[in-house]
Amino acid sequence: MEYNLKIGIRPVVDGRFGGIRESLETITLQMARRVAELLQTYVRKPDGNAVECLVPEFCIGGAAEAIRADKWFASEGVAAVITVTPSWCYPLETIFRDRTVPQAIWGFNGTERPGAVYLSAAVSALSTLGIPVFAIYGSDVQDVNDVTIPNDVQKKLIQFAKAAISVVAMKDRSYLSVGYVSMGIAGCLIDESFFSDYLGMRVEYVDMTEFVRRIERGIFDPDEFKRALRWVQKYCKEGEDRNPPAERRSKAQKDRDWEFVVKMALIMRDLIEGNDKLKQLGYPEESFGHAAIAAGFQGQRSWSDHFPISDFMESILCSSFDWNGPRRPYIVATENDSLNAISMLFGHLLTGTAQIFADVRTYWSPQSIHRVTGWKPTGLSENGFLHLINSGPAALDGTGAATRDGNPFIKPFWEMTVQDIESCLESVTWCPAYDYFKNGGFSCRYVTKGGMPVTIIRLNKVRGVGPVLQLAEGYTIDLPPEVSRVIDERTNPTWPSTWFVPRLTGRGAFESVYTVMDNWGSNHCAICYGHIGPELITLASMLRIPVPMHNVESSRIFRPRVWTQFGHDDSVGADFRACAAFGPLYA
């Protein structure tokens, strides 16, 4: 799906006519165009295309011009706005007043015609009106005719734009709930007011019996099914069958299972986004899909007690490729954990990468590791690590088999090559369903390569507070193969494993690896490539979701400036108070 998301750049100047304004108009328009060039180079929409920026051919010096520019932006579907100025202007006449559109102001740090003075006055005006704005102010003084963008300003412009595009990409899309509550997991309880008020999304519901209907009646593209099955037979290697001999399925049964789970993948994709081919097959209603940007599948146990497990469907859809080649990853949460689906969605929208869904399964202390394996951890693992593992949608990109400069990497989907895809597939085996999954299907099995910077993410809900976001930046690690094998055997050796070490701060929830595990708010997390804590915090502040647990340095945090008015020395408490005061973005 294409995303028509644009950023409007508002050039604002001193409203007085004559030499003062005329001398500044050219400079201001140049500043705006430089900002547009910067964002179009470094910011992409969810479909992988560069974001489009709109710059008026005139400057805004008063209310008439502000209304003219902002009406044009609205007609063009502008998703976010950035005001730029090197000079003092009249704030109440020139500010942007739509509270549902994320906005930032870059007030030029100069002394001739101080844009910083306008910045402060405009922030004050918008705060009075209940509209939070991101203030961008360079640390070094520039000359009035210097239209370059300092590095610190560039970082904030890009961080704002990535978060703003992510916010608006969710608006007017759906979360598709297939089935309902899995094994009593609270994240399956769909809170429609959260989706509508905070994300601007709707919720669509489909019973899992729809998969049975479509499989039995052939409501999927038969040509694509044949192509997908051939691809699976060529690239998806079967792993060890750990079931007792008497419970192992025959070769013929496993072949039928492969056909079944491939059909599941096609059907889930069609439910998410539709498929014109279904209309040609005589199913016009089914061809539309549900305009979903994220989905979840209940699976356990109502499905998995009778049908093959959904792991292949979830893993391949969450990956950045399939039998059609590289493509945008889908967000499909196992066990219909809608809150983890949104956690995955946040990471994906900010980075364009595939996300790993995992249990936050176990904290392994150095003492426990040594007792069980005989190995004394060193290096990044010397303080222990977290075992992140789940049978469900661990994207195949999570192997880390794609590389950049010889290092393991999870790439944005638009950078994936044929070699990257083949390397990921070569690193995965598909183990027959094992243990309490008695009805067939396959789970992907791999161990994530170490040395990758990653962020684990979780959206939680707390009665009386609402949604809260927690995150931990850290690294994947390699373990000696025998140590990895011994620890895996204690959980489930047919599932994908990621060994994770959070970056510690020595205080609070990040005092130790143990305290990170002990303070995690749910049994699930999303794993995203890169240290994206700052972007997540910026995104959360736009949505008015507080972040009570993170290990991001204060110098990297970028929230609306008015947040400091809620308590400068208590940033976490201020975050809660500001989010409560301004309320959900769309409420």
XYZ file of C-alpha atoms in Angstrom:
587
model
C 0.000 0.000 0.000
C 1.241 3.481 -0.836
C 1.242 6.183 1.822
C 0.419 9.733 0.807
C 2.258 11.284 3.748
C 3.777 14.736 3.349
C 5.526 17.206 5.623
C 4.735 20.876 5.266
C 7.568 23.350 5.835
C 6.287 26.784 6.956
C 8.696 29.697 6.269
C 7.846 32.453 8.755
C 9.284 36.003 8.698
C 8.853 39.347 10.419
C 5.396 40.544 9.370
C 6.432 44.148 8.848
C 6.654 45.159 5.200
C 9.553 46.984 3.690
C 13.268 46.360 3.739
C 13.262 44.198 6.872
C 10.885 41.608 5.514
C 12.157 41.681 1.977
C 15.722 41.046 3.101
C 14.629 38.027 5.133
C 12.201 36.362 2.731
C 14.892 34.913 0.480
C 16.875 33.597 3.453
C 13.776 32.089 5.071
C 12.672 30.311 1.901
C 16.199 28.949 1.477
C 16.097 27.616 5.047
C 12.753 25.920 4.381
C 14.004 24.338 1.173
C 17.151 23.080 2.905
C 14.978 21.427 5.543
C 12.883 19.805 2.811
C 16.016 18.467 1.087
C 17.324 17.072 4.368
C 14.127 15.206 5.197
C 13.633 13.896 1.680
C 17.131 12.421 1.915
C 16.877 10.766 5.339
C 13.203 10.087 6.057
C 11.097 7.445 4.343
C 7.439 6.586 4.391
C 6.303 3.101 5.456
C 6.219 2.009 1.806
C 9.954 2.763 1.514
C 9.613 5.864 -0.645
C 11.181 9.153 0.378
C 8.882 11.470 2.271
C 7.601 14.408 0.234
C 7.980 17.915 1.640
C 5.894 20.916 0.604
C 7.240 24.471 0.817
C 5.011 27.433 -0.095
C 6.302 29.917 -2.651
C 5.696 32.711 -0.152
C 6.586 33.472 3.459
C 4.157 33.691 6.358
C 4.201 37.039 8.096
C 0.663 37.277 9.449
C -2.698 35.578 9.847
C -3.811 35.846 6.212
C -0.680 34.134 4.917
C -0.769 31.551 7.706
C -4.343 30.598 6.827
C -3.489 30.489 3.126
C -0.500 28.183 3.670
C -2.247 25.935 6.155
C -5.300 25.494 3.922
C -2.956 24.462 1.126
C -1.263 21.966 3.432
C -4.646 20.536 4.440
C -5.716 20.147 0.813
C -2.466 18.275 0.083
C -2.867 15.908 3.023
C 0.117 17.186 4.994
C 0.857 14.851 7.902
C 3.141 17.080 9.963
C 4.446 20.627 9.853
C 7.779 22.265 10.634
C 7.989 26.025 10.956
C 11.363 27.644 10.237
C 12.398 31.227 10.841
C 15.540 33.334 11.299
C 13.635 36.268 12.769
C 11.133 37.540 15.251
C 7.539 37.167 14.048
C 4.120 37.739 15.599
C 3.345 34.348 17.209
C -0.439 34.416 17.557
C -0.712 35.500 13.924
C 1.657 32.924 12.450
C 1.481 29.725 14.540
C -0.037 26.484 13.255
C -3.141 25.648 15.290
C -4.208 22.071 14.486
C -3.541 20.033 17.662
C -3.865 16.666 15.908
C -1.018 17.377 13.486
C 2.485 16.924 14.958
C 4.502 20.109 14.648
C 7.968 21.455 15.323
C 9.536 24.907 15.113
C 13.156 25.576 14.224
C 14.024 28.964 15.624
C 17.337 30.079 14.148
C 20.043 30.798 16.755
C 21.148 34.198 15.547
C 21.386 37.680 16.988
C 20.576 39.956 14.052
C 16.907 38.974 13.800
C 16.587 36.341 16.519
C 14.476 33.397 15.445
C 15.052 31.923 18.894
C 12.948 34.696 20.393
C 10.089 33.783 18.068
C 10.588 30.124 18.942
C 10.134 30.767 22.656
C 7.167 33.066 22.131
C 5.485 30.630 19.740
C 6.006 27.709 22.142
C 4.445 29.818 24.883
C 1.461 30.707 22.701
C 0.878 27.121 21.615
C 1.234 25.845 25.189
C -1.402 28.351 26.270
C -3.692 26.934 23.585
C -2.987 23.340 24.685
C -0.906 22.428 21.642
C 2.477 20.815 22.419
C 5.222 21.690 19.946
C 8.750 20.392 19.486
C 11.238 23.250 19.805
C 14.443 23.034 17.766
C 17.209 25.422 18.743
C 20.809 25.044 17.597
C 23.588 25.246 20.155
C 25.794 27.604 18.115
C 25.101 31.150 16.919
C 24.826 31.527 13.145
C 25.032 34.568 10.928
C 21.697 35.752 9.589
C 22.573 34.833 5.993
C 23.868 31.338 6.925
C 21.255 28.874 5.627
C 23.171 25.707 6.516
C 21.540 23.363 9.006
C 23.809 22.588 11.991
C 24.303 18.924 12.883
C 22.412 19.127 16.174
C 19.466 20.749 14.382
C 19.572 18.107 11.644
C 19.297 15.306 14.210
C 16.225 16.831 15.814
C 14.551 17.568 12.492
C 15.031 13.971 11.363
C 13.981 12.515 14.716
C 10.823 14.618 14.725
C 9.984 13.759 11.112
C 10.432 9.999 11.568
C 8.175 9.974 14.604
C 5.575 12.241 13.003
C 5.351 10.132 9.853
C 4.954 7.033 12.039
C 2.123 8.652 13.986
C 0.185 9.637 10.905
C 0.814 6.308 9.138
C -1.357 4.614 11.772
C -4.239 7.046 11.486
C -7.382 5.693 9.827
C -5.903 2.192 9.543
C -7.033 -0.973 11.343
C -5.859 -3.518 13.839
C -7.143 -6.899 12.662
C -8.006 -9.210 15.546
C -8.269 -12.795 14.330
C -9.783 -14.794 17.153
C -9.703 -13.304 20.598
C -8.051 -14.148 23.936
C -5.215 -16.673 23.837
C -4.449 -18.531 27.049
C -5.713 -15.717 29.267
C -3.210 -13.117 27.997
C -4.367 -9.586 28.860
C -2.783 -8.088 25.745
C -5.487 -9.885 23.746
C -8.210 -7.778 25.380
C -8.910 -5.212 22.687
C -9.458 -1.708 24.070
C -11.083 0.114 21.178
C -10.867 3.465 22.941
C -7.087 3.104 23.110
C -6.831 2.388 19.396
C -9.157 5.233 18.427
C -8.097 7.906 20.945
C -4.338 7.352 20.972
C -3.601 5.925 17.525
C -6.512 7.084 15.392
C -7.147 3.456 14.404
C -10.180 1.213 14.229
C -10.380 -2.457 15.199
C -11.635 -5.168 12.827
C -12.627 -8.629 14.062
C -12.496 -11.959 12.220
C -13.141 -15.388 13.694
C -10.505 -18.052 13.116
C -13.124 -20.174 11.359
C -12.690 -17.798 8.406
C -9.380 -19.556 7.731
C -11.159 -22.907 7.616
C -13.779 -21.530 5.230
C -11.204 -20.047 2.881
C -9.028 -23.158 2.891
C -11.922 -25.519 2.256
C -13.473 -23.339 -0.454
C -10.235 -22.324 -2.137
C -10.554 -18.593 -1.402
C -6.935 -17.736 -2.187
C -4.887 -17.250 -5.330
C -4.237 -20.811 -6.608
C -1.378 -19.721 -8.858
C 0.406 -17.910 -6.052
C -0.160 -20.888 -3.761
C 1.646 -23.165 -6.205
C 4.498 -20.688 -6.558
C 4.746 -20.224 -2.786
C 4.755 -23.966 -2.159
C 7.549 -24.535 -4.681
C 9.567 -21.786 -2.967
C 8.971 -23.344 0.445
C 10.014 -26.762 -0.809
C 13.234 -25.272 -2.186
C 14.266 -22.932 0.629
C 12.564 -23.982 3.872
C 14.668 -26.773 5.330
C 12.978 -29.118 7.778
C 14.737 -29.380 11.116
C 14.929 -32.080 13.725
C 11.667 -33.690 14.792
C 11.862 -33.739 18.598
C 8.607 -35.598 19.107
C 8.647 -39.142 20.494
C 8.771 -41.638 17.615
C 5.197 -42.781 18.221
C 3.913 -39.195 17.906
C 5.815 -38.155 14.802
C 3.809 -37.343 11.729
C 4.497 -39.186 8.500
C 6.151 -37.603 5.486
C 2.748 -37.422 3.780
C 1.220 -35.712 6.803
C 4.055 -33.195 6.950
C 3.655 -32.437 3.252
C -0.028 -31.734 3.857
C 0.912 -29.555 6.816
C 3.178 -27.466 4.597
C 0.348 -26.936 2.128
C -1.955 -25.946 4.985
C 0.363 -23.394 6.592
C 1.271 -21.815 3.245
C -2.445 -21.308 2.597
C -2.735 -19.752 6.054
C -0.052 -17.214 5.156
C -1.814 -16.265 1.921
C -5.149 -15.936 3.695
C -3.839 -13.790 6.547
C -2.172 -11.459 4.065
C -5.405 -11.206 2.061
C -7.355 -10.454 5.257
C -4.892 -7.708 6.140
C -4.702 -5.842 2.838
C -7.049 -7.523 0.371
C -6.279 -9.135 -2.974
C -7.810 -8.185 -6.320
C -7.326 -11.749 -7.552
C -10.107 -12.887 -5.193
C -12.569 -10.705 -7.063
C -11.675 -12.558 -10.253
C -12.335 -15.818 -8.414
C -15.845 -14.658 -7.542
C -15.245 -13.299 -4.052
C -15.582 -9.493 -4.311
C -16.215 -8.951 -0.590
C -13.138 -10.915 0.423
C -10.994 -9.020 -2.080
C -11.127 -5.786 -0.066
C -9.374 -6.934 3.103
C -9.495 -4.915 6.307
C -7.057 -2.037 5.641
C -4.982 -3.301 8.544
C -1.558 -1.965 9.460
C -1.161 -4.646 12.154
C -2.856 -7.896 13.045
C -2.897 -10.689 15.584
C -3.828 -14.370 15.460
C -5.146 -16.090 18.585
C -3.920 -19.552 17.667
C -3.466 -21.158 21.030
C -5.310 -23.074 22.033
C -8.596 -23.031 20.156
C -6.751 -23.350 16.851
C -3.633 -25.302 17.727
C -5.528 -28.047 19.581
C -7.017 -29.091 16.255
C -5.087 -27.517 13.342
C -1.410 -27.030 12.436
C 0.190 -24.177 14.369
C 0.364 -20.698 12.879
C 4.119 -20.162 13.360
C 5.063 -20.337 9.668
C 2.328 -17.883 8.748
C 3.447 -15.422 11.398
C 7.191 -15.728 10.800
C 7.081 -15.418 7.024
C 4.627 -12.522 7.049
C 6.692 -10.664 9.660
C 9.808 -11.116 7.533
C 10.880 -8.615 4.871
C 10.620 -11.165 2.059
C 8.735 -14.195 0.822
C 8.288 -16.104 -2.445
C 7.649 -12.778 -4.202
C 11.035 -11.371 -3.151
C 11.775 -8.410 -0.873
C 8.734 -6.587 0.457
C 7.509 -4.561 3.408
C 7.147 -6.733 6.526
C 3.675 -7.287 7.878
C 3.020 -6.910 11.583
C 1.358 -10.085 12.863
C 1.369 -10.803 16.588
C 1.210 -14.324 17.880
C -1.445 -15.135 20.492
C -3.277 -11.997 19.307
C -1.304 -9.841 21.745
C -2.481 -6.526 20.346
C -0.228 -4.503 22.639
C 2.844 -6.330 21.414
C 1.599 -5.882 17.850
C 1.623 -2.124 18.409
C 5.079 -2.383 20.002
C 6.254 -4.143 16.830
C 4.470 -1.557 14.711
C 6.235 1.337 16.447
C 9.636 -0.238 15.787
C 8.837 -1.063 12.180
C 7.445 2.366 11.282
C 10.489 4.106 12.713
C 13.053 1.882 10.987
C 11.482 0.025 8.059
C 12.860 -3.221 9.494
C 11.250 -6.539 10.356
C 10.457 -7.049 14.041
C 10.991 -10.062 16.294
C 8.143 -11.076 18.604
C 9.457 -12.821 21.711
C 8.787 -13.867 25.256
C 10.964 -12.208 27.842
C 11.551 -15.717 29.057
C 14.440 -15.889 31.512
C 17.130 -13.916 33.290
C 20.298 -15.973 33.405
C 22.647 -14.813 36.145
C 26.399 -15.480 35.852
C 26.075 -17.951 38.713
C 23.205 -19.821 37.061
C 25.019 -19.935 33.729
C 28.131 -21.385 35.341
C 26.152 -23.891 37.411
C 24.181 -25.225 34.441
C 26.819 -25.079 31.688
C 30.192 -24.893 33.431
C 30.998 -21.732 31.489
C 31.845 -18.440 33.171
C 30.399 -15.556 31.124
C 32.695 -12.754 30.043
C 32.469 -9.556 28.032
C 28.953 -8.260 27.404
C 27.468 -11.313 29.128
C 29.520 -11.036 32.320
C 26.512 -9.693 34.256
C 24.134 -12.242 32.767
C 21.666 -11.962 29.908
C 18.009 -12.319 28.976
C 16.715 -15.227 26.933
C 14.168 -13.890 24.437
C 12.277 -16.737 22.770
C 8.828 -17.562 21.421
C 7.430 -20.022 18.925
C 5.574 -17.342 17.020
C 6.401 -14.505 14.661
C 10.149 -14.216 14.933
C 10.920 -12.658 11.560
C 13.560 -14.566 9.612
C 15.530 -11.308 9.373
C 16.129 -11.827 13.088
C 18.825 -14.352 12.277
C 21.170 -11.433 11.621
C 22.353 -13.324 8.546
C 22.076 -10.248 6.341
C 25.272 -8.250 6.655
C 26.629 -4.741 6.257
C 30.394 -4.248 6.164
C 30.744 -7.856 7.282
C 28.637 -7.363 10.423
C 25.257 -8.981 11.183
C 22.451 -6.609 10.358
C 18.674 -6.379 10.122
C 18.136 -4.182 7.090
C 15.241 -1.957 6.114
C 13.176 -3.921 3.649
C 14.106 -1.628 0.753
C 17.772 -2.616 1.167
C 17.233 -6.385 1.162
C 19.024 -8.244 -1.631
C 18.689 -11.741 -3.020
C 21.886 -12.662 -1.179
C 20.477 -11.326 2.104
C 17.323 -13.377 1.667
C 19.195 -16.568 0.848
C 21.514 -16.045 3.820
C 18.548 -15.681 6.167
C 16.845 -18.771 4.767
C 20.064 -20.766 5.022
C 20.280 -19.879 8.731
C 16.820 -21.234 9.528
C 15.419 -24.714 9.925
C 11.732 -25.466 10.302
C 11.135 -27.928 13.100
C 7.924 -29.956 13.239
C 5.548 -28.795 15.960
C 6.671 -30.180 19.290
C 5.557 -30.782 22.860
C 2.006 -29.482 23.462
C 1.460 -28.724 19.744
C 0.086 -32.077 18.621
C -1.519 -31.242 15.297
C 1.310 -30.397 12.967
C 2.882 -27.286 11.561
C 6.415 -25.929 11.803
C 8.348 -23.442 13.931
C 11.361 -21.590 12.623
C 14.559 -22.405 14.501
C 17.585 -20.124 14.638
C 19.836 -18.323 17.093
C 20.196 -14.585 16.493
C 23.757 -13.560 15.732
C 25.486 -11.502 18.402
C 26.892 -8.011 18.148
C 23.768 -6.259 16.877
C 22.465 -3.110 18.588
C 18.784 -3.674 19.325
C 15.969 -2.172 21.366
C 13.312 -4.241 23.098
C 9.921 -2.547 23.303
C 6.668 -3.136 25.137
C 3.419 -1.189 25.305
C 1.449 -1.899 28.487
C -1.839 -0.682 29.935
C -2.370 0.226 33.571
C -5.780 0.865 35.089
C -6.071 4.481 36.139
C -3.072 5.491 34.021
C -3.710 4.199 30.515
C -1.043 3.086 28.036
C 2.624 3.251 29.016
C 5.670 2.361 26.935
C 8.869 0.752 28.172
C 12.044 0.075 26.261
C 15.580 -1.151 26.767
C 18.477 -0.530 24.404
C 21.142 -3.208 24.359
C 22.924 -5.816 22.261
C 22.460 -9.336 21.007
C 25.277 -11.622 22.082
C 26.862 -14.859 20.942
C 27.259 -17.727 23.371
C 29.614 -20.659 22.950
C 27.649 -23.186 20.864
C 27.525 -25.795 23.621
C 26.346 -23.223 26.175
C 23.655 -22.042 23.788
C 22.552 -25.632 23.184
C 22.349 -26.524 26.878
C 20.281 -23.463 27.740
C 18.003 -23.908 24.719
C 17.314 -27.499 25.715
C 15.854 -26.267 28.995
C 13.135 -24.326 27.152
C 12.296 -25.430 23.618
C 15.078 -26.261 21.157
C 12.729 -25.970 18.165
C 12.121 -22.232 18.582
C 14.189 -19.147 17.651
C 16.378 -17.756 20.442
C 17.866 -14.310 20.974
C 20.411 -13.715 23.735
C 20.087 -10.082 24.863
C 22.056 -7.826 27.187
C 20.547 -4.419 28.057
C 22.779 -1.394 28.452
C 22.955 -0.702 32.189
C 22.917 2.682 33.906
C 23.557 1.503 37.458
C 20.272 2.857 38.799
C 16.564 2.133 38.856
C 15.271 -0.510 36.472
C 18.673 -0.542 34.752
C 20.772 -1.159 37.840
C 21.416 -4.707 36.625
C 20.318 -7.178 33.985
C 18.143 -8.788 36.647
C 16.313 -5.522 37.428
C 15.469 -5.063 33.743
C 13.758 -8.461 33.732
C 12.203 -7.792 37.128
C 10.657 -4.500 35.978
C 9.429 -5.649 32.557
C 5.665 -5.159 32.411
C 4.595 -8.163 30.352
C 5.588 -11.620 29.208
C 6.181 -10.352 25.651
C 8.394 -7.819 23.886
C 9.210 -6.663 20.373
C 12.853 -6.642 19.289
C 13.892 -3.912 16.847
C 17.273 -3.448 15.208
C 19.119 -0.318 16.313
C 19.179 1.871 19.383
C 15.929 3.673 18.663
C 15.017 4.714 22.202
C 15.078 8.449 21.366
C 12.766 7.991 18.385
C 10.374 5.868 20.453
C 10.254 8.486 23.209
C 9.564 11.245 20.678
C 6.835 9.110 19.083
C 5.278 8.320 22.464
C 5.150 11.995 23.436
C 3.287 12.804 20.213
C 0.705 10.175 21.118
C 0.670 11.269 24.803
C 1.930 7.893 26.020
C 4.348 8.193 28.974
C 7.585 6.185 29.065
C 8.304 5.106 32.647
C 11.192 2.748 31.897
C 14.049 3.408 29.496
C 17.844 3.654 29.419
C 18.183 6.609 27.038
C 20.551 9.410 28.053
C 18.822 12.723 28.715
C 20.845 14.396 25.950
C 19.184 12.110 23.370
C 15.594 12.694 24.525
C 13.462 15.031 22.414
C 9.962 15.865 23.623
C 7.780 18.969 23.259
C 9.394 21.820 25.172
C 6.320 22.326 27.342
C 7.108 18.978 29.034
C 9.703 20.844 31.154
C 6.905 22.961 32.610
C 5.616 19.827 34.316
C 8.834 19.293 36.275
C 12.325 19.856 34.916
C 14.180 17.697 37.453
C 11.696 14.818 37.336
C 11.522 13.864 33.678
C 9.567 10.636 34.167
C 7.000 12.272 36.426
C 6.790 15.255 34.081
C 6.134 12.893 31.195
C 3.185 11.347 33.034
C 1.775 14.726 34.039
C 2.147 16.235 30.566
C 0.530 13.255 28.838
C -2.368 13.374 31.290
C -2.814 17.135 30.903
C -2.860 17.162 27.097
C -4.681 13.853 26.727
C -4.702 11.363 23.845
C -3.894 12.843 20.460
C -7.298 12.090 18.909
C -9.600 12.187 21.939
